[in-house]
Coordinates of C-alpha atoms in Angstrom, one line a residue:
X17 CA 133.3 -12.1 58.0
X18 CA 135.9 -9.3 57.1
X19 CA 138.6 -8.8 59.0
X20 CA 139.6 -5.2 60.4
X21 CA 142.9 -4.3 57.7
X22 CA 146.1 -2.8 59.5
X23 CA 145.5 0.5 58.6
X24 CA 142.0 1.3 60.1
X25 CA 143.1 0.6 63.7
X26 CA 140.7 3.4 66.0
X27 CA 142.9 5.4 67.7
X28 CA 145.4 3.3 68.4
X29 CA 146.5 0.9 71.1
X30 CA 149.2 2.7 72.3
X31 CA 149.2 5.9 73.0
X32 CA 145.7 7.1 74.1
X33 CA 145.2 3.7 75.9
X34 CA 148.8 4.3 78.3
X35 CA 148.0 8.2 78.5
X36 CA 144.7 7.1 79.9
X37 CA 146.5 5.3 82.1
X38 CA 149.3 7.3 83.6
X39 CA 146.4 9.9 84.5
X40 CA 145.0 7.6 86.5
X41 CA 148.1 7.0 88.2
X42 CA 148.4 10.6 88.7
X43 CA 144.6 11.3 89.8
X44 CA 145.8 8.5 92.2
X45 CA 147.6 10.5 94.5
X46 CA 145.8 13.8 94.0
X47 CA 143.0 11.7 95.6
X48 CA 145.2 10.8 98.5
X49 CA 146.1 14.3 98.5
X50 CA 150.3 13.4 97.9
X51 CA 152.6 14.1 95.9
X52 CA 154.3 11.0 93.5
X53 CA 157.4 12.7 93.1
X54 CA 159.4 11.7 96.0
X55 CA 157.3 8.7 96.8
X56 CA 159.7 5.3 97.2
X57 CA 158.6 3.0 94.6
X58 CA 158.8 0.3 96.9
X59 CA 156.4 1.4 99.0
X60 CA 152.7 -0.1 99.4
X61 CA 151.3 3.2 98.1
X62 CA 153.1 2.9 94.9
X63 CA 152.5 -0.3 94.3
X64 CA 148.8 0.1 94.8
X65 CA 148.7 2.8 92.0
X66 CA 150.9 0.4 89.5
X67 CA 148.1 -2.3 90.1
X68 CA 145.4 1.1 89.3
X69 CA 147.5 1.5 86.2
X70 CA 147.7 -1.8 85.3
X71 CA 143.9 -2.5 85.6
X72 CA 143.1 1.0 83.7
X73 CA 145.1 0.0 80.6
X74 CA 143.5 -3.3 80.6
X75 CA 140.3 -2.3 80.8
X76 CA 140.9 0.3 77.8
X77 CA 143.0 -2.7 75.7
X78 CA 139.3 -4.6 76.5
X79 CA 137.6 -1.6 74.6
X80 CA 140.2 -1.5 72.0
X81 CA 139.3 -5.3 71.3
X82 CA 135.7 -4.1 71.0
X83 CA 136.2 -1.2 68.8
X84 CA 138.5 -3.0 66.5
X85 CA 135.5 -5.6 66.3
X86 CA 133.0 -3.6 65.5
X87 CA 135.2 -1.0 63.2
X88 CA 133.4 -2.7 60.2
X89 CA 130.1 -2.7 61.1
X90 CA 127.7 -0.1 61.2
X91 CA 126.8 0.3 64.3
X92 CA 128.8 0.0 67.6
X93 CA 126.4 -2.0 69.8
X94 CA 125.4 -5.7 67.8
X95 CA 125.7 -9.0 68.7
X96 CA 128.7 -9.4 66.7
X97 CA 130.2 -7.9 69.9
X98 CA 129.9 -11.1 72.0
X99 CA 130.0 -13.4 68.9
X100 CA 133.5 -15.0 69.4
X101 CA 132.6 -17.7 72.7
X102 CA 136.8 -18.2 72.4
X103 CA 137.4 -14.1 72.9
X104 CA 135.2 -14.0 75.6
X105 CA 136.7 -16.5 77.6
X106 CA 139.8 -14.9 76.9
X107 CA 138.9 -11.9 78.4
X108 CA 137.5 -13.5 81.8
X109 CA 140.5 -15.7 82.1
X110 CA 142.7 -12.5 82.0
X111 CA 140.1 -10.6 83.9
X112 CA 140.6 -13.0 86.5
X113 CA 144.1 -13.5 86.6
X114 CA 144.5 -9.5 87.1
X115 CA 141.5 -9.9 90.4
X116 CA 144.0 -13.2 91.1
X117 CA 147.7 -10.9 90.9
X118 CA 145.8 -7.9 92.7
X119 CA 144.1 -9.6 95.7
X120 CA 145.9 -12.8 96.5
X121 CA 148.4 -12.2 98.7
X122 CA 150.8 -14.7 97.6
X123 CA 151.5 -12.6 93.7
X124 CA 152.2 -9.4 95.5
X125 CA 155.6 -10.5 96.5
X126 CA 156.0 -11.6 92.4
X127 CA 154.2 -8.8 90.5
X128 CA 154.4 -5.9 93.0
X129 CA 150.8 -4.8 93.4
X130 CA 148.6 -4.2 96.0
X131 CA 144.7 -4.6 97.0
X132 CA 142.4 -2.1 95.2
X133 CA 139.6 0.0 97.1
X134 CA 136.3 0.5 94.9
X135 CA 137.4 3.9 94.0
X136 CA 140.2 2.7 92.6
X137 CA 138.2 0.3 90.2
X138 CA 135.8 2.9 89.9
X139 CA 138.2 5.3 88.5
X140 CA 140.1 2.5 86.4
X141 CA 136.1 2.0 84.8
X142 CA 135.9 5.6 84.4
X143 CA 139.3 5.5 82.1
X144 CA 137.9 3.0 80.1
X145 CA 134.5 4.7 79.5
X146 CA 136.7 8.0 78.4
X147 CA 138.8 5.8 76.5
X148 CA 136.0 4.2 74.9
X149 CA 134.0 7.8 74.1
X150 CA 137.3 8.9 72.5
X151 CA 137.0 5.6 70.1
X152 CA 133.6 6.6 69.3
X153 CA 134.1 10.2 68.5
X154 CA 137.0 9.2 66.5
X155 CA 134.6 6.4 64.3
X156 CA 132.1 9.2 64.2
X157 CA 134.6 11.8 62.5
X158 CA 135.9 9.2 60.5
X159 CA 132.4 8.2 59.3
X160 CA 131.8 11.6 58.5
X161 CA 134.8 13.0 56.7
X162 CA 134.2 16.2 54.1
X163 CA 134.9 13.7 51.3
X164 CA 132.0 11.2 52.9
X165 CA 129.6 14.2 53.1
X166 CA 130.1 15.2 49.3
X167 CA 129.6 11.7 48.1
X168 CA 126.4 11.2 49.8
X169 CA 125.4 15.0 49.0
X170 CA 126.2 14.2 45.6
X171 CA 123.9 11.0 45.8
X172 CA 120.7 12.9 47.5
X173 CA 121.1 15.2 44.7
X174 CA 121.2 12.8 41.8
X175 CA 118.5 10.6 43.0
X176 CA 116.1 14.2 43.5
X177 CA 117.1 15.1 39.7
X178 CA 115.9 11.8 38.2

């Protein structure tokens, strides 16, 4: 199997992944109807939407693992996906040690986070889905470039002509 080079990294893990992120933070407290800038960051509140931010850039660094994946194949959606049993279980384990630092009581006091409500995951989901449309679009347009589209017009063409 070919691995994904350096340089063809979709969108990047950084900066769409964490802006993604932030905004969830923010649509956080316009949900609540408050305002983040005078909140105390020690406060239940605030930790609450760190664990949101936390979960929402995890789920989108999930995607990214996807993406970069399936960045050599044709298509998105193949079995190649889910073909690394190892990656998989890597993925639960940290999925579960996120649930295990957000719900047990015992890790708030260490990693300063508090329980989610199913909006909160819903909304952290919602990132990811954004996140992952973005990735798309982005394969799509790189796919497709004007230099793409003249090679294969050129192609069509030569194969009509012969």
């Amino acid at each position: 199997e070919p691995r994904v080079s350096a340089g063809s990294k979709p969108f990047g893990i950084g900066f769409l992944a964490g802006a993604f992120a932030y905004a969830n933070f923010l649509f956080f407290f316009e949900r609540l109807g408050i305002s983040p800038k005078y909140l105390d960051n020690q406060s239940t509140l605030y930790f609450r939407a760190a664990a949101l931010t936390f979960l929402t850039a995890t789920f989108c660094l999930f995607v990214y693992i996807k993406v970069i994946r399936a960045d050599a194949k044709e298509r998105f959606f193949t079995p190649y996906l889910w073909s690394n049993p190892k990656l998989f279980v890597g993925l639960t384990v940290a999925l579960f040690l996120i649930i295990g630092s957000i719900y047990w009581p015992p890790a708030h006091r260490y990693v300063d986070t508090q329980n989610l409500t199913l909006a909160d995951w819903l909304t952290a989901l919602g990132a990811a889905l954004l996140y992952f449309g973005a990735n798309l679009l982005q394969r799509h347009t790189r796919q497709h470039t004007r230099q793409a589209v003249i090679e294969l017009h050129q192609k069509l063409h030569s194969k009509s002509t012969a």
